[in-house]
Amino acid sequence: MTAVTAGASESTTTASVRGATGTGTTFTRWLGAATLVALGALAVLGLVVSPADVVQGESVRILYIHVGTVWVAYVAFIVTALSSAAYLWKRTTSLTWDRIAGASAEIGVVFMAVTLFAGALWGRLSWGAFWVWDARVTTTAFLFITYIGYLAVRDLGGSHRQRARRSAVVALLAVLEIPLVHFSVKLWRSVHQDASVGDRTSDVTLDGLMLFTLMLALGAFTLLYAWWLLHRQRVLAMRDALDDKGLDRALAERRTEGVQS
Amino acid sequence: MSTWRTALLIAMKDLRVEARSRIVLVQVLPFAGLVMVLFAFALDSDTVLERVSPGLIWMATVFSLLIVVQRSFGVETADGALDALRVAGVRASGIFVGKAIALAAQLLALEVLLTVLAVVLYRAELDADGLVLFVTTVLVATCGLAFVGTLYGGLAAGAKGRETLLPLLLFPVVAPVLIGATRATEAALGASGAATSEGWPWVALLVVFAALFGAGGTLAFGSLIEE
């Protein structure tokens, strides 16, 4: 890189840094506001307004968190898989897909940690134990660990392209692995109750307000996911840009050293 | 050169390296034996050991798999051998299959030793029916483990912190093998009162696992080791 282009890239750096002192835009600010309102409403509805369950009592309120977060975690991991496939497919390959995959997996891991924690608390109240070796619970734990591994692979180092290709393959291998783990653990044992809502053969009916609260939980956590994803993806883009700049600068410095000696 | 021929050459090379260095023979096999003895210390009861011996055989195998995989790719990255292979235009799928074959051969030797130890130390018993099931289980499970080990070993090869990363990646993936192989071995040994016929569905699971990761690895290995 010559001195002129180095100077030019210098000015664009300051411009883009000035333009992005944060990662917020008008859209994400509105999205953030909507998320906070939805979460506030969920807290009021879930904790105060909605009734306690006939069988489970007050502990049913944990489920709004448990179901809402696990829903988002699954959405997040699906987004990771799809973005990884989009990166590997030659016609759509772009580091943006890679960063969306990474950001989504990070958020998914956070939500799944909440799911497991809330589930353990609920299990203690309903099943009498924090943990049971049931198929779905065990698979969820494996899913959680698998994506922690995925995030570790993203931190292995190397160029951005290298990171992107490697982590995309690992994300797609996880898609291969998870159904297998689930199937084998299910063969091993199962006591988890099947999903109650949406199962037409079951006679479990949900109180209207409880159903509404549950749907609100799904919506609120999905908004939170979208809000975080946009921000996190931009943070990752800035981090990559910073890495590139650091490399360019180091190269330029070595070159000037070469000229001087 | 065809993929198979490449694979065979790579496998022969890996086994020749092992024959000359004898790392698996003098370090990994004793380690696996030691794990079996430590299990006996930890569980300290003949009846418990008899009941859980199938699981212990496969736990010891999975632990040893980790070491053998590290070793297998340590050889490749030490002098940039893997890069040299790639630069020489050797097909990645050939490297994958070849290293998996060599890994499977070493694991088989290991499993024979572990089985003998289980019979001696834990009083496991095999009859003729069980033997057929057991041998099939061992062969199929070993293929699956070798494929998965090679796949993730190649991924972690050359990266910093690979010693700690590999178990994190590998253990969740091998869970189906651990479950399937343990149940099938239980049926073969008649441990926990399982009938021999109960073991075959588990073998089917192991076949699916080996096929999926064999195919996945053959396709994806190039992307993983490319620099």
Short mmCIF file of C-alpha atoms in Angstrom, two decimals:
data_model
loop_
_atom_site.label_atom_id
_atom_site.label_comp_id
_atom_site.label_asym_id
_atom_site.label_seq_id
_atom_site.Cartn_x
_atom_site.Cartn_y
_atom_site.Cartn_z
CA MET A 1 0.00 0.00 0.00
CA THR A 2 1.40 3.40 -0.97
CA ALA A 3 1.43 6.44 1.28
CA VAL A 4 -1.45 8.01 -0.65
CA THR A 5 -3.84 5.09 -0.27
CA ALA A 6 -2.76 4.68 3.32
CA GLY A 7 -3.73 8.30 3.93
CA ALA A 8 -7.04 7.77 2.17
CA SER A 9 -7.90 4.72 4.23
CA GLU A 10 -6.90 6.70 7.30
CA SER A 11 -9.53 9.34 6.56
CA THR A 12 -12.26 6.76 5.88
CA THR A 13 -11.39 5.13 9.18
CA THR A 14 -11.97 8.28 11.15
CA ALA A 15 -15.14 8.93 9.18
CA SER A 16 -16.56 5.47 9.81
CA VAL A 17 -15.49 5.57 13.43
CA ARG A 18 -17.15 8.93 13.88
CA GLY A 19 -20.28 7.68 12.15
CA ALA A 20 -20.37 4.66 14.42
CA THR A 21 -19.49 5.75 17.93
CA GLY A 22 -22.12 3.18 18.86
CA THR A 23 -23.79 0.43 16.88
CA GLY A 24 -27.23 2.01 17.13
CA THR A 25 -29.35 3.34 14.29
CA THR A 26 -32.82 4.85 14.38
CA PHE A 27 -34.27 1.40 13.64
CA THR A 28 -32.42 -0.37 16.44
CA ARG A 29 -33.40 2.38 18.88
CA TRP A 30 -37.08 1.85 18.08
CA LEU A 31 -36.55 -1.89 18.21
CA GLY A 32 -34.86 -1.55 21.60
CA ALA A 33 -37.69 0.58 22.94
CA ALA A 34 -40.27 -1.94 21.71
CA THR A 35 -38.27 -4.78 23.30
CA LEU A 36 -38.13 -3.06 26.67
CA VAL A 37 -41.85 -2.29 26.59
CA ALA A 38 -42.64 -5.91 25.68
CA LEU A 39 -40.39 -7.25 28.44
CA GLY A 40 -41.98 -4.85 30.94
CA ALA A 41 -45.43 -5.98 29.92
CA LEU A 42 -44.32 -9.60 30.20
CA ALA A 43 -43.06 -9.01 33.74
CA VAL A 44 -46.38 -7.46 34.78
CA LEU A 45 -48.52 -10.08 33.05
CA GLY A 46 -46.37 -13.05 33.99
CA LEU A 47 -45.83 -12.13 37.64
CA VAL A 48 -49.01 -10.32 38.62
CA VAL A 49 -51.93 -10.44 36.21
CA SER A 50 -51.90 -14.03 34.93
CA PRO A 51 -53.39 -16.65 37.28
CA ALA A 52 -51.47 -19.39 39.06
CA ASP A 53 -51.80 -22.86 37.54
CA VAL A 54 -54.32 -25.32 38.98
CA VAL A 55 -51.75 -28.11 39.22
CA GLN A 56 -48.36 -26.37 39.24
CA GLY A 57 -49.31 -23.34 41.32
CA GLU A 58 -47.07 -20.30 41.16
CA SER A 59 -44.17 -22.23 39.61
CA VAL A 60 -45.92 -22.04 36.24
CA ARG A 61 -44.62 -18.47 35.96
CA ILE A 62 -41.09 -19.85 35.47
CA LEU A 63 -42.30 -21.48 32.27
CA TYR A 64 -42.87 -18.13 30.57
CA ILE A 65 -39.12 -17.59 30.82
CA HIS A 66 -38.22 -21.23 30.14
CA VAL A 67 -40.32 -21.61 26.98
CA GLY A 68 -39.59 -18.10 25.72
CA THR A 69 -35.82 -18.46 25.99
CA VAL A 70 -35.63 -21.97 24.56
CA TRP A 71 -37.67 -20.80 21.57
CA VAL A 72 -35.18 -18.00 20.93
CA ALA A 73 -32.21 -20.31 21.43
CA TYR A 74 -33.56 -22.68 18.77
CA VAL A 75 -34.25 -19.78 16.40
CA ALA A 76 -30.73 -18.49 17.03
CA PHE A 77 -29.11 -21.85 16.26
CA ILE A 78 -31.20 -22.26 13.11
CA VAL A 79 -30.10 -18.78 12.01
CA THR A 80 -26.49 -19.81 12.69
CA ALA A 81 -26.87 -22.93 10.54
CA LEU A 82 -28.57 -21.05 7.67
CA SER A 83 -26.04 -18.21 7.69
CA SER A 84 -23.21 -20.74 7.75
CA ALA A 85 -24.70 -22.49 4.73
CA ALA A 86 -25.10 -19.11 3.04
CA TYR A 87 -21.42 -18.39 3.69
CA LEU A 88 -20.29 -21.75 2.28
CA TRP A 89 -22.50 -21.46 -0.81
CA LYS A 90 -20.25 -19.79 -3.38
CA ARG A 91 -22.88 -17.45 -4.83
CA THR A 92 -23.75 -15.83 -1.50
CA THR A 93 -20.42 -16.04 0.30
CA SER A 94 -19.81 -12.98 2.44
CA LEU A 95 -18.19 -12.36 5.82
CA THR A 96 -21.44 -10.69 6.88
CA TRP A 97 -23.09 -14.14 6.91
CA ASP A 98 -20.24 -15.41 9.04
CA ARG A 99 -20.67 -12.59 11.53
CA ILE A 100 -24.44 -13.11 11.68
CA ALA A 101 -23.79 -16.80 12.37
CA GLY A 102 -21.35 -15.97 15.16
CA ALA A 103 -23.50 -13.27 16.75
CA SER A 104 -26.56 -15.51 16.61
CA ALA A 105 -24.73 -18.42 18.24
CA GLU A 106 -23.46 -16.19 21.05
CA ILE A 107 -26.98 -14.98 21.82
CA GLY A 108 -28.35 -18.52 21.50
CA VAL A 109 -25.85 -19.77 24.10
CA VAL A 110 -26.88 -17.01 26.51
CA PHE A 111 -30.57 -17.80 26.08
CA MET A 112 -30.00 -21.52 26.41
CA ALA A 113 -28.12 -20.95 29.67
CA VAL A 114 -31.21 -19.12 30.95
CA THR A 115 -33.41 -21.97 29.68
CA LEU A 116 -31.39 -24.59 31.53
CA PHE A 117 -31.29 -22.52 34.71
CA ALA A 118 -35.02 -21.75 34.67
CA GLY A 119 -35.77 -25.36 33.76
CA ALA A 120 -33.72 -26.64 36.69
CA LEU A 121 -35.62 -24.39 39.09
CA TRP A 122 -38.96 -25.46 37.66
CA GLY A 123 -37.90 -29.11 37.75
CA ARG A 124 -37.00 -28.82 41.43
CA LEU A 125 -40.53 -27.57 42.15
CA SER A 126 -42.43 -29.92 39.83
CA TRP A 127 -40.33 -33.08 39.56
CA GLY A 128 -38.54 -32.69 42.88
CA ALA A 129 -35.09 -32.63 41.27
CA PHE A 130 -32.98 -29.97 39.56
CA TRP A 131 -31.92 -32.41 36.91
CA VAL A 132 -33.45 -35.52 35.35
CA TRP A 133 -31.80 -37.70 32.71
CA ASP A 134 -34.64 -37.26 30.30
CA ALA A 135 -34.11 -37.17 26.54
CA ARG A 136 -35.03 -33.57 25.86
CA VAL A 137 -33.21 -32.17 28.88
CA THR A 138 -30.07 -34.12 28.05
CA THR A 139 -30.13 -33.12 24.38
CA THR A 140 -30.56 -29.48 25.37
CA ALA A 141 -27.48 -29.69 27.57
CA PHE A 142 -25.53 -31.23 24.68
CA LEU A 143 -26.77 -28.50 22.36
CA PHE A 144 -25.55 -25.90 24.83
CA ILE A 145 -22.08 -27.47 25.08
CA THR A 146 -21.87 -27.98 21.31
CA TYR A 147 -22.40 -24.28 20.65
CA ILE A 148 -19.91 -23.31 23.34
CA GLY A 149 -17.51 -25.46 21.31
CA TYR A 150 -18.59 -23.65 18.16
CA LEU A 151 -17.76 -20.31 19.77
CA ALA A 152 -14.37 -21.70 20.82
CA VAL A 153 -13.69 -22.69 17.20
CA ARG A 154 -14.46 -19.11 16.14
CA ASP A 155 -11.69 -17.93 18.48
CA LEU A 156 -9.06 -20.28 17.04
CA GLY A 157 -7.31 -17.47 15.18
CA GLY A 158 -6.13 -17.19 11.60
CA SER A 159 -7.60 -14.97 8.92
CA HIS A 160 -11.25 -13.93 8.84
CA ARG A 161 -11.89 -16.21 5.86
CA GLN A 162 -10.27 -19.12 7.66
CA ARG A 163 -12.38 -18.51 10.76
CA ALA A 164 -15.51 -18.21 8.63
CA ARG A 165 -14.97 -21.43 6.68
CA ARG A 166 -13.94 -23.47 9.70
CA SER A 167 -16.79 -22.30 11.91
CA ALA A 168 -19.35 -22.67 9.11
CA VAL A 169 -18.37 -26.34 8.69
CA VAL A 170 -18.60 -26.88 12.45
CA ALA A 171 -22.05 -25.25 12.52
CA LEU A 172 -23.26 -27.57 9.78
CA LEU A 173 -21.73 -30.60 11.54
CA ALA A 174 -23.74 -29.58 14.60
CA VAL A 175 -26.89 -29.85 12.48
CA LEU A 176 -25.80 -33.42 11.73
CA GLU A 177 -24.93 -34.16 15.32
CA ILE A 178 -27.89 -32.77 17.24
CA PRO A 179 -30.64 -35.01 15.77
CA LEU A 180 -28.38 -38.04 16.33
CA VAL A 181 -27.72 -37.12 19.94
CA HIS A 182 -31.41 -36.47 20.46
CA PHE A 183 -32.45 -39.74 18.86
CA SER A 184 -29.94 -41.83 20.80
CA VAL A 185 -30.71 -40.19 24.12
CA LYS A 186 -34.42 -40.64 23.41
CA LEU A 187 -33.88 -44.36 22.82
CA TRP A 188 -31.92 -44.36 26.04
CA ARG A 189 -34.79 -42.94 28.13
CA SER A 190 -37.61 -40.46 28.18
CA VAL A 191 -39.95 -39.02 30.81
CA HIS A 192 -40.28 -35.43 29.55
CA GLN A 193 -43.85 -34.44 28.86
CA ASP A 194 -44.55 -33.67 25.22
CA ALA A 195 -45.34 -30.12 24.18
CA SER A 196 -48.83 -29.38 25.44
CA VAL A 197 -49.83 -26.38 23.36
CA GLY A 198 -50.69 -27.10 19.73
CA ASP A 199 -51.14 -30.80 20.36
CA ARG A 200 -54.74 -31.30 19.21
CA THR A 201 -55.11 -34.74 20.69
CA SER A 202 -54.27 -33.59 24.20
CA ASP A 203 -57.06 -32.39 26.48
CA VAL A 204 -54.82 -29.83 28.17
CA THR A 205 -56.42 -26.44 27.69
CA LEU A 206 -54.65 -23.25 28.55
CA ASP A 207 -56.33 -20.36 30.24
CA GLY A 208 -56.69 -17.53 27.68
CA LEU A 209 -54.61 -15.10 29.69
CA MET A 210 -51.89 -17.65 30.33
CA LEU A 211 -51.73 -18.46 26.63
CA PHE A 212 -51.52 -14.75 25.86
CA THR A 213 -48.69 -14.33 28.39
CA LEU A 214 -46.84 -17.27 26.87
CA MET A 215 -47.17 -15.79 23.38
CA LEU A 216 -46.06 -12.41 24.72
CA ALA A 217 -42.99 -14.12 26.19
CA LEU A 218 -42.15 -15.63 22.79
CA GLY A 219 -42.62 -12.23 21.13
CA ALA A 220 -40.68 -10.24 23.72
CA PHE A 221 -37.70 -12.59 23.72
CA THR A 222 -37.69 -12.71 19.92
CA LEU A 223 -37.55 -8.90 19.83
CA LEU A 224 -34.70 -8.98 22.35
CA TYR A 225 -32.89 -11.48 20.12
CA ALA A 226 -33.32 -9.35 17.00
CA TRP A 227 -32.15 -6.24 18.84
CA TRP A 228 -29.06 -7.94 20.23
CA LEU A 229 -28.29 -9.66 16.94
CA LEU A 230 -28.19 -6.38 15.02
CA HIS A 231 -25.92 -4.75 17.57
CA ARG A 232 -23.67 -7.74 18.08
CA GLN A 233 -23.26 -8.33 14.37
CA ARG A 234 -22.13 -4.70 13.95
CA VAL A 235 -19.72 -4.99 16.86
CA LEU A 236 -18.17 -8.07 15.21
CA ALA A 237 -17.91 -6.18 11.90
CA MET A 238 -16.11 -3.34 13.65
CA ARG A 239 -13.79 -5.78 15.38
CA ASP A 240 -12.90 -7.38 12.04
CA ALA A 241 -12.32 -3.93 10.53
CA LEU A 242 -10.07 -3.05 13.45
CA ASP A 243 -8.05 -6.24 12.92
CA ASP A 244 -7.61 -5.40 9.24
CA LYS A 245 -6.54 -1.85 10.04
CA GLY A 246 -4.05 -3.07 12.60
CA LEU A 247 -2.56 -5.43 10.02
CA ASP A 248 -2.38 -2.72 7.34
CA ARG A 249 -0.70 -0.35 9.76
CA ALA A 250 1.83 -2.95 10.87
CA LEU A 251 2.65 -3.71 7.22
CA ALA A 252 3.08 -0.01 6.45
CA GLU A 253 5.38 0.41 9.44
CA ARG A 254 7.57 -2.56 8.43
CA ARG A 255 7.78 -1.12 4.92
CA THR A 256 8.98 2.27 6.15
CA GLU A 257 11.54 0.49 8.33
CA GLY A 258 12.76 -1.26 5.20
CA VAL A 259 13.09 2.04 3.33
CA GLN A 260 15.04 3.69 6.15
CA SER A 261 17.63 0.95 6.62
CA MET B 1 -4.25 -41.03 -7.97
CA SER B 2 -7.58 -42.35 -6.77
CA THR B 3 -8.91 -41.42 -3.35
CA TRP B 4 -8.71 -45.03 -2.18
CA ARG B 5 -5.09 -45.44 -3.20
CA THR B 6 -4.22 -42.16 -1.46
CA ALA B 7 -6.11 -43.27 1.63
CA LEU B 8 -4.26 -46.57 1.71
CA LEU B 9 -0.88 -44.88 1.37
CA ILE B 10 -1.70 -42.39 4.13
CA ALA B 11 -2.93 -45.18 6.40
CA MET B 12 0.24 -47.23 5.76
CA LYS B 13 2.35 -44.17 6.50
CA ASP B 14 0.58 -43.52 9.81
CA LEU B 15 0.89 -47.15 10.88
CA ARG B 16 4.57 -47.18 9.89
CA VAL B 17 5.15 -44.06 12.01
CA GLU B 18 3.46 -45.89 14.89
CA ALA B 19 5.45 -49.09 14.31
CA ARG B 20 8.68 -47.10 14.56
CA SER B 21 7.79 -44.71 17.39
CA ARG B 22 5.60 -47.19 19.37
CA ILE B 23 3.89 -44.29 21.16
CA VAL B 24 0.47 -45.97 21.18
CA LEU B 25 1.98 -49.29 22.28
CA VAL B 26 4.09 -48.01 25.17
CA GLN B 27 2.03 -44.99 26.26
CA VAL B 28 -1.61 -45.13 25.21
CA LEU B 29 -2.26 -48.83 25.84
CA PRO B 30 -0.82 -48.67 29.37
CA PHE B 31 -2.87 -45.51 29.94
CA ALA B 32 -6.07 -47.30 28.90
CA GLY B 33 -5.23 -50.20 31.20
CA LEU B 34 -4.59 -47.78 34.01
CA VAL B 35 -7.99 -46.15 33.50
CA MET B 36 -9.62 -49.59 33.84
CA VAL B 37 -7.78 -50.19 37.13
CA LEU B 38 -8.70 -46.71 38.40
CA PHE B 39 -12.37 -47.39 37.66
CA ALA B 40 -12.07 -50.46 39.85
CA PHE B 41 -10.60 -48.34 42.67
CA ALA B 42 -13.34 -45.75 42.32
CA LEU B 43 -16.27 -48.18 42.18
CA ASP B 44 -14.85 -50.79 44.54
CA SER B 45 -17.41 -53.53 44.29
CA ASP B 46 -17.44 -56.72 42.21
CA THR B 47 -21.16 -56.60 41.51
CA VAL B 48 -21.11 -52.94 40.47
CA LEU B 49 -18.08 -53.51 38.23
CA GLU B 50 -19.70 -56.50 36.59
CA ARG B 51 -22.81 -54.46 35.85
CA VAL B 52 -21.06 -51.34 34.52
CA SER B 53 -18.15 -53.01 32.72
CA PRO B 54 -19.61 -52.35 29.20
CA GLY B 55 -19.78 -48.61 29.93
CA LEU B 56 -16.28 -48.60 31.39
CA ILE B 57 -14.80 -50.29 28.30
CA TRP B 58 -16.23 -47.52 26.11
CA MET B 59 -15.37 -44.69 28.50
CA ALA B 60 -11.75 -45.87 28.48
CA THR B 61 -11.91 -46.10 24.67
CA VAL B 62 -13.20 -42.54 24.33
CA PHE B 63 -10.51 -41.17 26.66
CA SER B 64 -7.84 -43.00 24.71
CA LEU B 65 -9.36 -41.87 21.40
CA LEU B 66 -8.59 -38.32 22.45
CA ILE B 67 -4.92 -39.11 22.98
CA VAL B 68 -4.56 -41.14 19.80
CA VAL B 69 -6.17 -38.35 17.75
CA GLN B 70 -3.87 -35.72 19.27
CA ARG B 71 -0.94 -37.96 18.43
CA SER B 72 -2.19 -38.64 14.90
CA PHE B 73 -2.36 -34.94 14.05
CA GLY B 74 0.66 -34.00 16.15
CA VAL B 75 2.67 -36.03 13.63
CA GLU B 76 1.11 -34.10 10.74
CA THR B 77 1.55 -30.58 12.09
CA ALA B 78 4.99 -30.97 13.69
CA ASP B 79 6.93 -30.28 10.50
CA GLY B 80 4.11 -28.79 8.48
CA ALA B 81 3.52 -32.22 6.96
CA LEU B 82 -0.18 -31.57 6.50
CA ASP B 83 0.51 -28.36 4.57
CA ALA B 84 3.07 -30.22 2.48
CA LEU B 85 0.47 -32.86 1.63
CA ARG B 86 -1.98 -30.18 0.57
CA VAL B 87 0.60 -28.34 -1.49
CA ALA B 88 1.52 -31.61 -3.19
CA GLY B 89 -2.09 -31.78 -4.37
CA VAL B 90 -3.07 -34.80 -2.30
CA ARG B 91 -6.85 -35.05 -2.14
CA ALA B 92 -8.29 -34.03 1.23
CA SER B 93 -10.86 -36.84 1.12
CA GLY B 94 -7.99 -39.32 0.71
CA ILE B 95 -6.16 -37.88 3.70
CA PHE B 96 -9.37 -38.08 5.74
CA VAL B 97 -10.13 -41.70 4.92
CA GLY B 98 -6.48 -42.73 5.29
CA LYS B 99 -6.03 -41.19 8.70
CA ALA B 100 -9.37 -42.64 9.80
CA ILE B 101 -8.25 -46.15 8.73
CA ALA B 102 -5.00 -45.84 10.68
CA LEU B 103 -6.87 -44.48 13.68
CA ALA B 104 -9.40 -47.34 13.51
CA ALA B 105 -6.59 -49.92 13.42
CA GLN B 106 -5.00 -48.45 16.54
CA LEU B 107 -8.34 -48.20 18.33
CA LEU B 108 -9.11 -51.85 17.54
CA ALA B 109 -5.88 -52.95 19.18
CA LEU B 110 -6.81 -50.84 22.16
CA GLU B 111 -10.33 -52.29 22.41
CA VAL B 112 -9.00 -55.85 22.34
CA LEU B 113 -6.82 -55.04 25.33
CA LEU B 114 -9.69 -53.30 27.16
CA THR B 115 -11.99 -56.26 26.58
CA VAL B 116 -9.43 -58.68 27.92
CA LEU B 117 -8.98 -56.45 30.95
CA ALA B 118 -12.75 -56.25 31.48
CA VAL B 119 -12.95 -60.04 31.43
CA VAL B 120 -10.02 -60.39 33.83
CA LEU B 121 -10.65 -57.45 36.16
CA TYR B 122 -14.42 -57.07 36.09
CA ARG B 123 -15.39 -60.71 35.43
CA ALA B 124 -17.30 -59.91 32.25
CA GLU B 125 -18.45 -63.03 30.36
CA LEU B 126 -19.07 -63.65 26.65
CA ASP B 127 -20.96 -66.55 25.05
CA ALA B 128 -20.99 -67.47 21.34
CA ASP B 129 -24.13 -65.45 20.45
CA GLY B 130 -22.84 -62.48 22.37
CA LEU B 131 -19.47 -62.74 20.67
CA VAL B 132 -20.94 -62.10 17.19
CA LEU B 133 -22.84 -59.06 18.48
CA PHE B 134 -19.81 -57.83 20.40
CA VAL B 135 -17.40 -58.08 17.47
CA THR B 136 -19.88 -56.29 15.18
CA THR B 137 -20.42 -53.56 17.76
CA VAL B 138 -16.71 -53.03 18.21
CA LEU B 139 -16.07 -52.82 14.46
CA VAL B 140 -18.91 -50.40 13.71
CA ALA B 141 -18.36 -48.21 16.78
CA THR B 142 -14.65 -48.02 15.96
CA CYS B 143 -15.41 -46.80 12.44
CA GLY B 144 -17.65 -44.07 13.83
CA LEU B 145 -15.11 -43.01 16.44
CA ALA B 146 -12.30 -42.98 13.87
CA PHE B 147 -14.28 -40.79 11.45
CA VAL B 148 -15.35 -38.30 14.11
CA GLY B 149 -11.89 -38.26 15.69
CA THR B 150 -10.20 -37.57 12.36
CA LEU B 151 -12.74 -34.88 11.46
CA TYR B 152 -12.39 -32.86 14.65
CA GLY B 153 -8.70 -33.70 15.04
CA GLY B 154 -8.06 -32.15 11.63
CA LEU B 155 -10.08 -29.11 12.62
CA ALA B 156 -8.12 -28.51 15.80
CA ALA B 157 -4.74 -29.45 14.26
CA GLY B 158 -2.23 -26.65 14.36
CA ALA B 159 -4.49 -24.32 16.34
CA LYS B 160 -3.29 -22.95 19.61
CA GLY B 161 -5.09 -24.43 22.58
CA ARG B 162 -5.98 -27.59 20.62
CA GLU B 163 -5.32 -29.91 23.56
CA THR B 164 -8.15 -28.31 25.48
CA LEU B 165 -10.41 -27.59 22.52
CA LEU B 166 -10.52 -31.13 21.15
CA PRO B 167 -12.33 -32.76 24.11
CA LEU B 168 -14.86 -29.91 24.16
CA LEU B 169 -15.69 -30.53 20.51
CA LEU B 170 -15.33 -34.30 20.48
CA PHE B 171 -17.12 -35.49 23.61
CA PRO B 172 -20.59 -34.13 22.82
CA VAL B 173 -20.37 -35.64 19.32
CA VAL B 174 -19.36 -39.12 20.48
CA ALA B 175 -22.23 -39.30 22.97
CA PRO B 176 -24.37 -41.41 20.58
CA VAL B 177 -21.48 -43.87 20.14
CA LEU B 178 -20.99 -44.10 23.88
CA ILE B 179 -24.71 -44.76 24.44
CA GLY B 180 -25.13 -47.15 21.52
CA ALA B 181 -21.93 -49.13 22.02
CA THR B 182 -22.49 -49.42 25.76
CA ARG B 183 -26.05 -50.75 25.36
CA ALA B 184 -25.01 -53.17 22.62
CA THR B 185 -22.08 -54.41 24.70
CA GLU B 186 -24.38 -54.82 27.68
CA ALA B 187 -26.60 -57.04 25.57
CA ALA B 188 -23.59 -59.02 24.31
CA LEU B 189 -22.21 -59.56 27.81
CA GLY B 190 -25.63 -60.13 29.33
CA ALA B 191 -24.85 -57.45 31.92
CA SER B 192 -27.89 -56.00 33.77
CA GLY B 193 -29.90 -59.00 32.52
CA ALA B 194 -30.07 -57.73 28.92
CA ALA B 195 -30.82 -60.28 26.17
CA THR B 196 -28.46 -60.55 23.21
CA SER B 197 -31.19 -59.66 20.68
CA GLU B 198 -31.71 -56.29 22.40
CA GLY B 199 -28.30 -55.22 21.17
CA TRP B 200 -28.88 -55.16 17.40
CA PRO B 201 -31.00 -51.96 17.22
CA TRP B 202 -28.11 -50.17 18.91
CA VAL B 203 -25.73 -51.51 16.28
CA ALA B 204 -28.03 -49.93 13.68
CA LEU B 205 -27.64 -46.58 15.45
CA LEU B 206 -23.86 -47.01 15.34
CA VAL B 207 -24.01 -47.80 11.60
CA VAL B 208 -26.01 -44.60 10.95
CA PHE B 209 -23.51 -42.60 12.99
CA ALA B 210 -20.49 -44.02 11.16
CA ALA B 211 -22.13 -43.51 7.75
CA LEU B 212 -23.13 -39.90 8.46
CA PHE B 213 -19.78 -38.80 9.81
CA GLY B 214 -17.87 -40.80 7.21
CA ALA B 215 -19.74 -38.98 4.45
CA GLY B 216 -19.67 -35.61 6.23
CA GLY B 217 -15.95 -35.90 6.89
CA THR B 218 -15.09 -36.93 3.33
CA LEU B 219 -16.92 -33.84 2.05
CA ALA B 220 -15.89 -31.29 4.67
CA PHE B 221 -12.32 -32.26 5.52
CA GLY B 222 -10.82 -30.16 2.74
CA SER B 223 -12.47 -26.98 4.02
CA LEU B 224 -11.29 -27.72 7.55
CA ILE B 225 -7.58 -28.20 6.91
CA GLU B 226 -7.18 -25.67 4.09
CA GLU B 227 -5.05 -22.72 5.17
#
